[in-house]
XYZ file of C-alpha atoms in Angstrom:
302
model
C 0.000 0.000 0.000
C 2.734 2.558 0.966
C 4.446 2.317 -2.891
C 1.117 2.723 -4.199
C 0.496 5.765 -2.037
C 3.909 7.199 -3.390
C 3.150 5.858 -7.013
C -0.180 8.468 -6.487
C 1.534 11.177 -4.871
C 3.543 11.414 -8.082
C 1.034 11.143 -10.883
C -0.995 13.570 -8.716
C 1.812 16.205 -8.775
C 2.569 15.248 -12.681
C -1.245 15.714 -13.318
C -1.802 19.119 -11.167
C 1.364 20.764 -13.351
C -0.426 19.684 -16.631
C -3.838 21.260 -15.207
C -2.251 24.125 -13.960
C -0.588 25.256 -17.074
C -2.075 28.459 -19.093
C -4.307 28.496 -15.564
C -1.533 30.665 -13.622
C 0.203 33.848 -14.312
C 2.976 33.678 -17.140
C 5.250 35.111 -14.932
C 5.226 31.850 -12.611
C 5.428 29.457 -16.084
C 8.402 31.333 -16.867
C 10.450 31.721 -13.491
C 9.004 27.316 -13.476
C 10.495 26.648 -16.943
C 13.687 28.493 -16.089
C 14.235 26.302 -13.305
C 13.365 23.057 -14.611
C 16.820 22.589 -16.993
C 18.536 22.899 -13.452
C 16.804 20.244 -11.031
C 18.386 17.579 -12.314
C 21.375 18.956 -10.694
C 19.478 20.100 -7.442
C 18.057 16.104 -7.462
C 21.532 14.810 -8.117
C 23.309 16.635 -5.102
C 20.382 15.379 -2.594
C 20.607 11.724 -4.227
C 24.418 12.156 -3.241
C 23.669 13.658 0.440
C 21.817 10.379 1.228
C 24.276 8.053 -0.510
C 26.768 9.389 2.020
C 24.654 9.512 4.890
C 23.775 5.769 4.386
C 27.405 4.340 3.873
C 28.201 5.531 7.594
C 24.905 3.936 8.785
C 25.864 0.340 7.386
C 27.787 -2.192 8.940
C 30.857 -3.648 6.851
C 30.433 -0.914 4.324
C 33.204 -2.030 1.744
C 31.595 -5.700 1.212
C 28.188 -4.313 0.895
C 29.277 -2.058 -1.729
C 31.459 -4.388 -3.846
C 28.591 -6.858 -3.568
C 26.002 -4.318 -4.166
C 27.833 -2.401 -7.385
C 28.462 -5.730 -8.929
C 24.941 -6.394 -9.067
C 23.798 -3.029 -10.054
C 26.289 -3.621 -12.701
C 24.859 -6.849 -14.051
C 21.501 -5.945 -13.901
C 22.032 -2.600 -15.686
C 23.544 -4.334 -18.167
C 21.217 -7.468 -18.697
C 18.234 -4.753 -18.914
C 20.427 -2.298 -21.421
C 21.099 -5.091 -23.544
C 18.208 -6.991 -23.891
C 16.004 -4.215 -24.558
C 18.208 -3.202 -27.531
C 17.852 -7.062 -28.384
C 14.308 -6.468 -28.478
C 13.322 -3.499 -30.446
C 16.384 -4.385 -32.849
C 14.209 -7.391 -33.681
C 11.561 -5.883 -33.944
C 12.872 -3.337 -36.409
C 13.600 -0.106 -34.923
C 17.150 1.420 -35.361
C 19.112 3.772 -33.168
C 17.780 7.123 -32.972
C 20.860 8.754 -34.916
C 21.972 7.563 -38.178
C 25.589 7.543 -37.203
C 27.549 9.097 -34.069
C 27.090 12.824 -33.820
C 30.587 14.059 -32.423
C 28.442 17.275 -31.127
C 26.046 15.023 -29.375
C 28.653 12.760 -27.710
C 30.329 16.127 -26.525
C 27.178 17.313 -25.080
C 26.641 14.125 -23.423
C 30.088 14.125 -22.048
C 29.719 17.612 -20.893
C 26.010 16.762 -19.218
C 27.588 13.646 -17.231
C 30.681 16.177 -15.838
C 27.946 18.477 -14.903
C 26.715 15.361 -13.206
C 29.308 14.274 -11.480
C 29.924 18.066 -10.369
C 26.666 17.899 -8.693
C 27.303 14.361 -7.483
C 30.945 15.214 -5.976
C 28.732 18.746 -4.494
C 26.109 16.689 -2.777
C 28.552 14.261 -0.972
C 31.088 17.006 -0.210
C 28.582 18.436 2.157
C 27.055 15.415 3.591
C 31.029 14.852 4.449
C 31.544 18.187 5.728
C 27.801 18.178 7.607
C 29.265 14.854 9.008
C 32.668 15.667 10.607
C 31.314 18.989 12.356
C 28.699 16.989 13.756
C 25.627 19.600 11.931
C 22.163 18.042 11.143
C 22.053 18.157 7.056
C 18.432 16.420 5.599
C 17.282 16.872 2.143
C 13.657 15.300 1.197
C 14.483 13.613 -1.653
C 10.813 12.859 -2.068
C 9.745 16.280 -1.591
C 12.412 17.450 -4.537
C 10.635 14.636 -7.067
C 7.215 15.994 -6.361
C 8.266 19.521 -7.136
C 9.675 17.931 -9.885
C 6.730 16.253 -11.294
C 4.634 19.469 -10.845
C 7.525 21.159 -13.464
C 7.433 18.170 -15.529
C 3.753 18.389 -16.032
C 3.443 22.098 -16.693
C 6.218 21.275 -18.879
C 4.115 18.274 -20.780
C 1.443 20.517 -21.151
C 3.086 21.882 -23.611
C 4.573 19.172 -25.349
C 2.305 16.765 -28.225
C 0.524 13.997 -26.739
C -0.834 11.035 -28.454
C -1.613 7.775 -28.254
C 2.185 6.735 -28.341
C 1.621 6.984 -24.903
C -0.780 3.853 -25.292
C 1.587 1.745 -27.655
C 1.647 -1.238 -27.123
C 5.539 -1.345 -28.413
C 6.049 1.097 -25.041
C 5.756 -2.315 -22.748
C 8.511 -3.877 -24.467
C 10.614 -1.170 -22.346
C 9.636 -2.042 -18.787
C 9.708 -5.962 -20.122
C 13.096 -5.975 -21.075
C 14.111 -4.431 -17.920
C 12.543 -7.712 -15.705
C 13.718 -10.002 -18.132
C 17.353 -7.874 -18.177
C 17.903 -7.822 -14.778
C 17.086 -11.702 -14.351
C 19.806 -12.624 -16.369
C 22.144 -9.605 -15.004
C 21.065 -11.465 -11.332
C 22.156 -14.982 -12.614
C 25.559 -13.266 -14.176
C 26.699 -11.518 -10.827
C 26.172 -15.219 -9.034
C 29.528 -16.363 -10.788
C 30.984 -12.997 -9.313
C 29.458 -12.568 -5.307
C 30.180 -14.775 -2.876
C 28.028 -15.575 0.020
C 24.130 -14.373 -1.518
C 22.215 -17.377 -2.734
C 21.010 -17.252 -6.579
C 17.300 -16.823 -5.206
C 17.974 -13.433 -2.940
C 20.305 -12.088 -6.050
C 17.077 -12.807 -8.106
C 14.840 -10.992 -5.257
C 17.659 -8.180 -5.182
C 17.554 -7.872 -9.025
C 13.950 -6.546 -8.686
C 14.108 -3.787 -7.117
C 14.449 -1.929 -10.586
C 16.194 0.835 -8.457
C 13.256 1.792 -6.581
C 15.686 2.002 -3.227
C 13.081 3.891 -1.018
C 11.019 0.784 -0.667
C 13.332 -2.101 -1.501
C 16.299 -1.684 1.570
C 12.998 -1.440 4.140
C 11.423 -4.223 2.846
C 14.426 -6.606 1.797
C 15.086 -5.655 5.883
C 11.626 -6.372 7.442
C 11.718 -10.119 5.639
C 14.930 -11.062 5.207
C 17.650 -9.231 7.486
C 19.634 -6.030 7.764
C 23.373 -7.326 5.820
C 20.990 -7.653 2.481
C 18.320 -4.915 2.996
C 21.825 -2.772 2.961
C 22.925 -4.308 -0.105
C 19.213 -3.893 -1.756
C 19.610 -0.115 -0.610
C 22.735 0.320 -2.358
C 21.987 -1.580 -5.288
C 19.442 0.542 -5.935
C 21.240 3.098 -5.553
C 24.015 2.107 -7.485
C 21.505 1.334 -10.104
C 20.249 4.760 -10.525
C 23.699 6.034 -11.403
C 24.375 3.381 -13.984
C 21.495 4.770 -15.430
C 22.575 8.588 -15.350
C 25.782 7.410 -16.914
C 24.007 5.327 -19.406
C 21.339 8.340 -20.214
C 23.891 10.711 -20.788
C 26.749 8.715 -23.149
C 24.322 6.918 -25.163
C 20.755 7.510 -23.852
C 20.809 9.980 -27.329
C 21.368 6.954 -29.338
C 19.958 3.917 -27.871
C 16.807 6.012 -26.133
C 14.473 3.290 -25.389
C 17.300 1.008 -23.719
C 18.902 3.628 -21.397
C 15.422 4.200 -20.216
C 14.645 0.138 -19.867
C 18.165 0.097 -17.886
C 16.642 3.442 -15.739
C 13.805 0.733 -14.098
C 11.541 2.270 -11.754
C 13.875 5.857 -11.423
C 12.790 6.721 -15.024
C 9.414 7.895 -13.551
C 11.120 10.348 -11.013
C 14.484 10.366 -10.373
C 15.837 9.867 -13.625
C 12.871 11.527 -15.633
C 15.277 14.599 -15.650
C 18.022 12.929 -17.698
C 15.461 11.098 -20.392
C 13.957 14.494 -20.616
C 17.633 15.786 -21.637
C 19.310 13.380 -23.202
C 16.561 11.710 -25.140
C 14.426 14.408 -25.811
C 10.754 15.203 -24.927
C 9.505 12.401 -27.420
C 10.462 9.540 -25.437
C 8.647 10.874 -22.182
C 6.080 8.518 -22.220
C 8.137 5.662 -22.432
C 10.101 7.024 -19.413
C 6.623 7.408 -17.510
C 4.383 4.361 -18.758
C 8.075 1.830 -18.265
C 8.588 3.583 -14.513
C 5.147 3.379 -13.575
C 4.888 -0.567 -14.061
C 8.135 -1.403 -13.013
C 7.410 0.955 -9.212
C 3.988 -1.359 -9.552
C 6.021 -4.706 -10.288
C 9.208 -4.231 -7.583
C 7.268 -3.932 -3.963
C 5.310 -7.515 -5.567
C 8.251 -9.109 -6.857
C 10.408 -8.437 -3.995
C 8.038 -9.353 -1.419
C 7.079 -12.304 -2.722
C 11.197 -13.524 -3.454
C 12.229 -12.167 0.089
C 9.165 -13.881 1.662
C 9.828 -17.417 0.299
């Protein structure tokens, strides 16, 4: 019930933005789509706060994270992969004809930007840590602000039943069937997790907020940890793969995204891919934050 109720308290925000636009002063639409270009990199330094913040609450920190980047890894991968499997049998061809050396540089300089904000974010969570000062960002509350832009935003953009294509599935698809076979890969590389709990971790499709408390609750703390940072781990794989290639391969840099490509990483399909793609990004997140509190539940309680 509780991923639902965040599920909701997204689409609500996305829906009152597209509402709301033309309805408030032009003034406010301005000073909104001003900001909006910079929240990925508002999103990205708070995403880095709690990264830092949760490697000094974890026990054995540098297993954790080798277990939990190897999987991220593998299941990035698996989801990248097979999704460009998929709509390359199906037909469909990269979105540019041949590499654009402009485009790659603007990718390039999008992911330093990144990694500016990223190195920002933790910087202060260090500093906030040493001197002993209280430092909380709602992440949450940042991705509903968010969705409220995105939807004024979308408001403005052509909508049509692509939205409704069936093709669109194939996305969020390729990313369960990815990540299985990314889960079975990282067995022959991580010792001490059993195939079945690297298949439950595998299905968290990034959605961290619920998967560390639940992977907790039914299983115990040492794996909820890696599930948290897995997810985590997950969502930056997925920056870096938006932002090299995300402007070529589109559809699998959002499949390899999971559930972020709804919130967290709507920001980066929006600017790397382009407004077109959108509704993949939304309709593939949306089943996928459906699909992981299920899947995961049911692996961690068996």
């Amino acid at each position: 019930m509780q991923s639902l109720w965040l599920i909701f308290q997204l689409l609500f925000c996305l829906f009152l933005g597209f509402i709301l636009a033309r309805r408030i002063p032009q003034i406010i639409e301005k000073i909104a789509f001003k900001i909006l270009p910079y929240f990925t990199y508002i999103l990205l330094i708070a995403i880095a706060i709690e990264f830092s913040q949760t490697i000094h609450n974890i026990a054995s920190p540098a297993q954790i994270l080798t277990s939990a980047l190897t999987i991220a890894l593998t299941t990035s991968l698996g989801a990248f992969i097979c999704c460009y499997i998929v709509f390359k049998a199906i037909g469909f061809k990269p979105a540019q004809g041949k590499v654009s050396a402009e485009l790659l540089l603007g990718s390039l300089l999008n992911i330093s930007y990144a990694f500016v904000a990223l190195a920002i974010g933790y910087a202060l969570a260090e500093f906030a840590h040493a001197a002993d000062l209280p430092l909380h960002i709602s992440t949450w509350n940042l991705l509903l602000v968010y969705m409220l832009l995105i939807g004024l935003d979308l408001a403005y953009s052509p909508l049509d039943r692509s939205w409704l294509n069936w093709k669109i599935m194939l996305v969020p698809l390729a990313c369960v069937i990815g990540s299985l076979f990314g889960a079975i890969a990282s067995f022959f590389l991580i010792q001490g997790i059993s195939m079945r709990d690297l298949i439950m971790l595998s299905q968290g499709y990034g959605f961290y907020s619920m998967t560390g408390i639940v992977v907790t609750e039914l299983k115990n703390a040492h794996l909820g940890s890696v599930a948290l940072m897995n997810d985590l781990f997950r969502e930056i794989f997925a920056i870096l793969f938006m932002y090299l290639i995300g402007w070529r391969y589109p559809r699998s840099a959002i499949s390899s995204a999971g559930a972020t490509a709804m919130d967290v990483t709507l920001p980066m399909v929006k600017q790397a891919c382009g407004n077109d793609f959108i509704p993949h990004a939304m309709v593939s997140g949306f089943v996928l934050s459906v699909l992981a509190p299920i899947a995961v539940s049911i692996l961690a309680a068996l």
